[in-house]
Structures are given as C-alpha cells and as structure tokens.
Short mmCIF file of C-alpha atoms and ligand atoms in Angstrom, two decimals:
data_model
loop_
_atom_site.label_atom_id
_atom_site.label_comp_id
_atom_site.label_asym_id
_atom_site.label_seq_id
_atom_site.Cartn_x
_atom_site.Cartn_y
_atom_site.Cartn_z
CA MET E 253 -9.75 -23.39 0.28
CA SER E 254 -8.11 -23.91 -3.06
CA GLY E 255 -4.72 -23.62 -2.98
CA ARG E 256 -2.88 -21.17 -1.25
CA LEU E 257 -4.44 -17.69 -0.71
CA VAL E 258 -2.30 -14.62 -1.75
CA ILE E 259 -4.19 -11.44 -1.69
CA ALA E 260 -2.59 -8.33 -3.84
CA ILE E 261 -4.02 -5.26 -2.98
CA ASP E 262 -2.75 -2.06 -4.99
CA GLY E 263 -4.19 1.73 -5.40
CA PRO E 264 -3.64 4.97 -4.72
CA SER E 265 -3.05 6.89 -1.28
CA ALA E 266 -6.09 6.89 1.15
CA ALA E 267 -8.27 4.75 -1.23
CA GLY E 268 -8.79 2.34 1.76
CA LYS E 269 -6.32 -0.32 0.74
CA GLY E 270 -4.63 -0.51 3.87
CA THR E 271 -8.02 -0.97 5.79
CA LEU E 272 -9.05 -3.20 3.75
CA ALA E 273 -5.74 -5.71 3.99
CA ARG E 274 -5.91 -5.59 7.51
CA ARG E 275 -9.61 -6.94 7.56
CA LEU E 276 -8.61 -9.46 5.03
CA ALA E 277 -5.52 -10.67 7.13
CA ALA E 278 -7.42 -10.96 10.22
CA HIS E 279 -10.46 -12.72 8.50
CA PHE E 280 -8.14 -15.47 6.91
CA CYS E 281 -5.57 -15.22 9.59
CA LEU E 282 -2.85 -14.48 7.18
CA PRO E 283 0.08 -12.29 7.69
CA HIS E 284 0.00 -9.04 6.15
CA LEU E 285 2.53 -6.76 4.73
CA ASP E 286 2.44 -2.93 4.27
CA THR E 287 4.64 -2.64 1.48
CA GLY E 288 4.27 0.91 1.39
CA LEU E 289 6.12 1.04 5.15
CA LEU E 290 9.02 0.17 3.68
CA TYR E 291 9.45 3.10 1.07
CA ARG E 292 8.73 5.17 3.94
CA ALA E 293 11.34 3.85 6.19
CA VAL E 294 13.90 4.26 3.62
CA GLY E 295 12.97 7.48 2.67
CA VAL E 296 12.91 8.96 6.32
CA LYS E 297 16.27 7.10 7.18
CA ALA E 298 17.88 8.33 4.20
CA ASP E 299 16.76 11.99 4.68
CA ARG E 300 17.65 11.80 8.23
CA LEU E 301 20.89 10.37 8.03
CA GLY E 302 21.86 11.81 4.51
CA LEU E 303 22.76 8.64 2.96
CA PRO E 304 21.92 7.50 -0.53
CA PRO E 305 18.48 5.40 -0.66
CA GLU E 306 19.77 2.83 -2.71
CA GLU E 307 22.30 2.05 0.44
CA VAL E 308 19.31 2.43 3.05
CA ALA E 309 17.27 0.06 1.12
CA ALA E 310 19.92 -2.41 0.58
CA GLY E 311 20.54 -2.82 4.63
CA LEU E 312 17.16 -2.19 5.73
CA GLN E 313 16.46 -3.44 9.24
CA LEU E 314 13.37 -4.34 11.25
CA ALA E 315 13.89 -1.82 13.66
CA ASP E 316 13.60 0.93 10.63
CA LEU E 317 10.02 -0.06 10.21
CA LEU E 318 9.19 0.83 13.96
CA ALA E 319 10.48 4.27 13.54
CA PRO E 320 8.10 6.79 15.15
CA ASP E 321 7.42 8.85 12.27
CA LEU E 322 6.58 6.87 8.91
CA ARG E 323 3.01 7.62 9.02
CA THR E 324 3.37 11.15 8.33
CA ASP E 325 2.77 12.78 5.19
CA VAL E 326 6.12 14.07 5.08
CA ALA E 327 7.49 10.20 5.24
CA GLY E 328 4.85 9.48 2.19
CA GLN E 329 6.40 12.14 0.07
CA LEU E 330 9.93 10.74 0.92
CA ALA E 331 8.70 7.53 0.44
CA SER E 332 7.19 8.71 -3.11
CA LYS E 333 10.62 10.42 -4.01
CA VAL E 334 12.40 7.19 -3.16
CA ALA E 335 9.97 4.79 -4.93
CA VAL E 336 11.06 6.23 -8.31
CA LEU E 337 14.73 4.91 -7.90
CA PRO E 338 14.95 1.41 -10.04
CA GLN E 339 17.76 0.06 -7.48
CA VAL E 340 15.81 0.87 -4.18
CA ARG E 341 12.71 -1.15 -5.73
CA ASP E 342 15.03 -3.82 -6.62
CA ASN E 343 16.86 -4.41 -3.09
CA LEU E 344 13.17 -4.13 -1.61
CA LEU E 345 12.33 -6.44 -3.98
CA ASN E 346 13.45 -9.99 -2.38
CA PHE E 347 12.06 -9.62 0.88
CA GLN E 348 8.37 -8.63 -0.61
CA LYS E 349 8.36 -11.63 -2.71
CA LYS E 350 9.46 -13.80 -0.05
CA PHE E 351 7.08 -12.67 2.45
CA ALA E 352 4.49 -13.38 -0.52
CA SER E 353 5.51 -16.82 -0.83
CA GLN E 354 5.02 -17.83 2.69
CA LYS E 355 3.33 -21.31 2.99
CA SER E 356 0.29 -19.81 5.17
CA GLY E 357 -0.70 -17.59 1.97
CA ALA E 358 -0.24 -13.53 2.52
CA VAL E 359 -1.92 -10.50 2.04
CA LEU E 360 0.40 -7.70 0.78
CA ASP E 361 -0.89 -4.00 -0.06
CA GLY E 362 0.96 -1.44 -2.17
CA ARG E 363 1.41 -0.06 -5.77
CA ASP E 364 3.22 -2.96 -7.60
CA VAL E 365 1.88 -6.04 -5.57
CA GLY E 366 -0.32 -7.35 -8.30
CA THR E 367 2.16 -6.28 -11.14
CA VAL E 368 5.45 -6.98 -10.02
CA ILE E 369 5.84 -8.53 -6.56
CA CYS E 370 2.94 -11.30 -6.94
CA PRO E 371 1.82 -11.45 -10.70
CA ASP E 372 0.70 -14.90 -10.25
CA ALA E 373 -1.30 -14.11 -6.93
CA PRO E 374 -4.83 -15.87 -7.35
CA VAL E 375 -6.77 -13.10 -5.70
CA LYS E 376 -5.87 -9.41 -6.52
CA PHE E 377 -7.76 -5.87 -6.01
CA PHE E 378 -7.15 -2.19 -7.22
CA VAL E 379 -8.70 -0.32 -4.89
CA THR E 380 -9.38 3.42 -5.92
CA ALA E 381 -11.66 6.37 -5.25
CA SER E 382 -12.37 9.64 -6.67
CA ALA E 383 -9.65 12.20 -5.59
CA GLU E 384 -11.99 14.52 -3.65
CA ALA E 385 -12.91 11.60 -1.86
CA ARG E 386 -9.66 10.29 -0.77
CA ALA E 387 -8.89 13.70 0.06
CA ASP E 388 -11.83 14.22 2.15
CA ARG E 389 -10.79 11.01 4.35
CA ARG E 390 -7.33 11.80 4.48
CA TYR E 391 -8.16 15.75 5.78
CA GLN E 392 -10.43 14.09 8.33
CA GLU E 393 -7.67 11.27 9.46
CA LEU E 394 -5.31 14.25 9.63
CA ARG E 395 -7.66 16.34 11.75
CA GLY E 396 -8.57 13.39 13.66
CA ARG E 397 -4.97 12.97 15.07
CA GLY E 398 -4.28 16.92 15.77
CA VAL E 399 -2.71 17.96 12.33
CA ASP E 400 -3.23 21.51 11.57
CA THR E 401 -3.77 21.31 8.01
CA ILE E 402 -6.33 22.44 5.49
CA ARG E 403 -7.91 20.46 2.89
CA PRO E 404 -6.94 22.06 -0.11
CA ARG E 405 -3.29 21.37 0.73
CA VAL E 406 -3.75 17.68 1.52
CA LEU E 407 -5.72 17.42 -2.19
CA ALA E 408 -2.62 19.02 -3.65
CA GLU E 409 -0.29 16.97 -2.05
CA MET E 410 -2.31 13.67 -2.72
CA ALA E 411 -2.45 14.87 -6.44
CA GLU E 412 1.37 15.04 -6.49
CA ARG E 413 2.31 11.80 -4.98
CA ASP E 414 -0.12 10.29 -7.29
CA ARG E 415 1.10 11.62 -10.27
CA ARG E 416 4.70 10.67 -9.53
CA ASP E 417 3.77 7.11 -8.32
CA SER E 418 1.82 6.37 -11.62
CA GLU E 419 4.37 8.65 -14.25
CA ARG E 420 7.54 6.61 -13.00
CA ALA E 421 9.07 4.24 -15.31
CA ALA E 422 9.77 1.60 -12.42
CA ALA E 423 7.09 -0.18 -11.44
CA PRO E 424 4.25 2.49 -11.55
CA LEU E 425 1.13 2.28 -10.00
CA MET E 426 -1.33 0.75 -12.35
CA ALA E 427 -3.94 -2.21 -12.03
CA ALA E 428 -3.05 -5.80 -12.85
CA PRO E 429 -5.21 -6.72 -15.75
CA ASP E 430 -6.75 -9.77 -13.75
CA ALA E 431 -7.30 -7.14 -10.73
CA PHE E 432 -10.96 -6.51 -9.55
CA LEU E 433 -11.78 -3.18 -9.42
CA LEU E 434 -13.06 -1.92 -6.01
CA ASP E 435 -14.14 1.95 -6.24
CA THR E 436 -14.60 2.87 -2.73
CA SER E 437 -15.77 6.75 -3.48
CA ASP E 438 -19.42 5.73 -2.50
CA MET E 439 -18.52 2.85 0.04
CA ASP E 440 -17.50 2.40 3.79
CA ALA E 441 -15.32 -0.10 4.91
CA ASP E 442 -17.76 -2.27 5.70
CA ALA E 443 -19.19 -2.37 2.18
CA ALA E 444 -15.44 -2.60 0.67
CA PHE E 445 -14.69 -5.58 2.78
CA ALA E 446 -17.84 -7.37 1.66
CA ALA E 447 -17.32 -6.64 -1.70
CA ALA E 448 -13.98 -8.21 -1.53
CA LEU E 449 -15.16 -11.45 0.21
CA ALA E 450 -17.49 -12.04 -2.25
CA PHE E 451 -14.84 -11.84 -5.13
CA ILE E 452 -12.59 -13.81 -3.06
CA ALA E 453 -15.37 -16.43 -2.32
CA ARG E 454 -15.97 -16.49 -6.30
CA LYS E 455 -12.61 -17.55 -6.55
CA GLY E 456 -12.70 -20.42 -4.33
CA PHE E 457 -11.40 -19.46 -1.08
CA ARG E 458 -13.34 -19.49 2.45
CA SER E 459 -12.38 -18.35 5.55
CA SER E 460 -11.57 -21.77 8.12
CA GLY E 461 -12.85 -19.58 10.88
CA PRO E 462 -16.46 -19.75 12.42
O1 DC D 36 0.84 3.11 0.74
P1 DC D 36 1.57 4.21 1.52
O2 DC D 36 1.06 5.67 1.12
O3 DC D 36 2.60 4.16 2.59
O4 DC D 36 3.24 4.18 0.36
C1 DC D 36 4.35 5.36 0.42
C2 DC D 36 4.69 5.68 -1.00
O5 DC D 36 5.51 4.39 -1.37
C3 DC D 36 3.62 5.80 -2.05
O6 DC D 36 3.68 7.19 -2.62
C4 DC D 36 4.55 5.17 -3.23
C5 DC D 36 5.54 4.26 -2.47
N1 DC D 36 5.28 2.75 -2.84
C6 DC D 36 5.55 2.22 -3.89
O7 DC D 36 6.42 2.84 -4.87
N2 DC D 36 5.60 0.58 -3.96
C7 DC D 36 4.69 0.24 -3.07
N3 DC D 36 4.51 -1.35 -3.25
C8 DC D 36 4.31 0.48 -1.96
C9 DC D 36 4.42 2.01 -1.39
#
C-alpha cells in the first residue's frame, strides 16, 4: 500500500455508489460512511419534530441514524431539501472530515465527498448512469421491497432530486476534476467493482487480504 487509503465516491441517486462503497470497504477492511444517511436523518427528524434543520444537524445523535424510515424515497426528498441549507452542511462537516481522517483510512460516499469533505483523497470516483438505467434500478428495488409505485413517478422524483442536488449553491453534486468517471449504465455491480479495483491498483493501493 502507498499511504493512507481514503476512497471518495460521489454521484447521483441510484447510480450504484452505495453498493460500490460497501464492497470496497469490505475488500480493503476500511470503515465506511454513507454521508447521505446524515442528511436523511436531519430531514426526517426536522420534519417529524417541526424543528429547524440547522438545529437538528447541530445536535444529530447516533440514534437518529438508526431511525427505521431513513431509506424511503420520502426521506430522500426531505434529505435533498435540507441539504441545500449551508448551515446544515456546515454542521455536518466536522463529523465527516473526522471520519475521513481516521488512521485506518476510510470510504465515504455522497455528493460532495471528493470536492468538499476529502478534496485530498488519493482515490476518487464519480459513479453515474443514465437516468433511465437509474430509474429502472430504483423501480425494481422499490417493487422488490413491496412498495406500490409506477416507473414514471420514480423517474420524475429522481430527476427532481438530481436537479436540486446539482443546482444548489452550497457544495452541489459534481465530479472532482481528479475523479475516475464510472458510468454503470451497462455494468452490473461486479463489473463496476472490478473497474474500481483496477483504478485503485493503478494508484498503487492493494488489499492486504488474501
Ligand atoms: O445518497 P442519498 O440518496 O442517501 O442522499 C440523500 C440526499 O442527501 C441527496 O439527495 C442529497 C443529500 N446529500 C448531500 O447533499 N451531500 C452528501 N454528501 C450526501 C447526500
């Protein structure tokens, strides 16, 4: 290995960055932070308690991250709305930076990891896919979980969230200039993982495992 391995993974919703992040974290034995979960927890708690999101972000507790309804699309929309607020982002910044600075190295995925949270990460990915491919995946996932929805609604809600995440002034979704672009439109999770491993190896990092 050459130095501390920090892997920053950004991209729009349902592009496959969460799956890739979990697999890379397991492969390299690194702690993983899904930064979207922080915004989901803030959005859901602020909405439930009628509190200012900035205040919720400032006092976010570990227990808030374990709330049962954080993975829903409603939570995703709430997260995207509170994520435009600069003070919310500021209040979550230190925790994320601290996580990334652990001695062990780390994997973080989100929207601004490579640009704002860890601009010096030695390995950055921008994981994307066509809107059609992402909507298909999300639709299948929701149907698999027994959620009653229709594909056009999934596509419209995803487009709305992507637009808000990309057009906001504070830390918008964008690829870091030194990120490796991984378009997963025609790739399954195994192919994306293999491509990511090959890039990481080119950067001089190898798994210490078998
Ligand atoms: O990755 P996710 O779908 O769980 O993220 C939910 C929302 O949180 C996303 O639409 C925008 C916001 N988010 C953000 O602004 N910055 C991050 N680093 C992660 C998520």
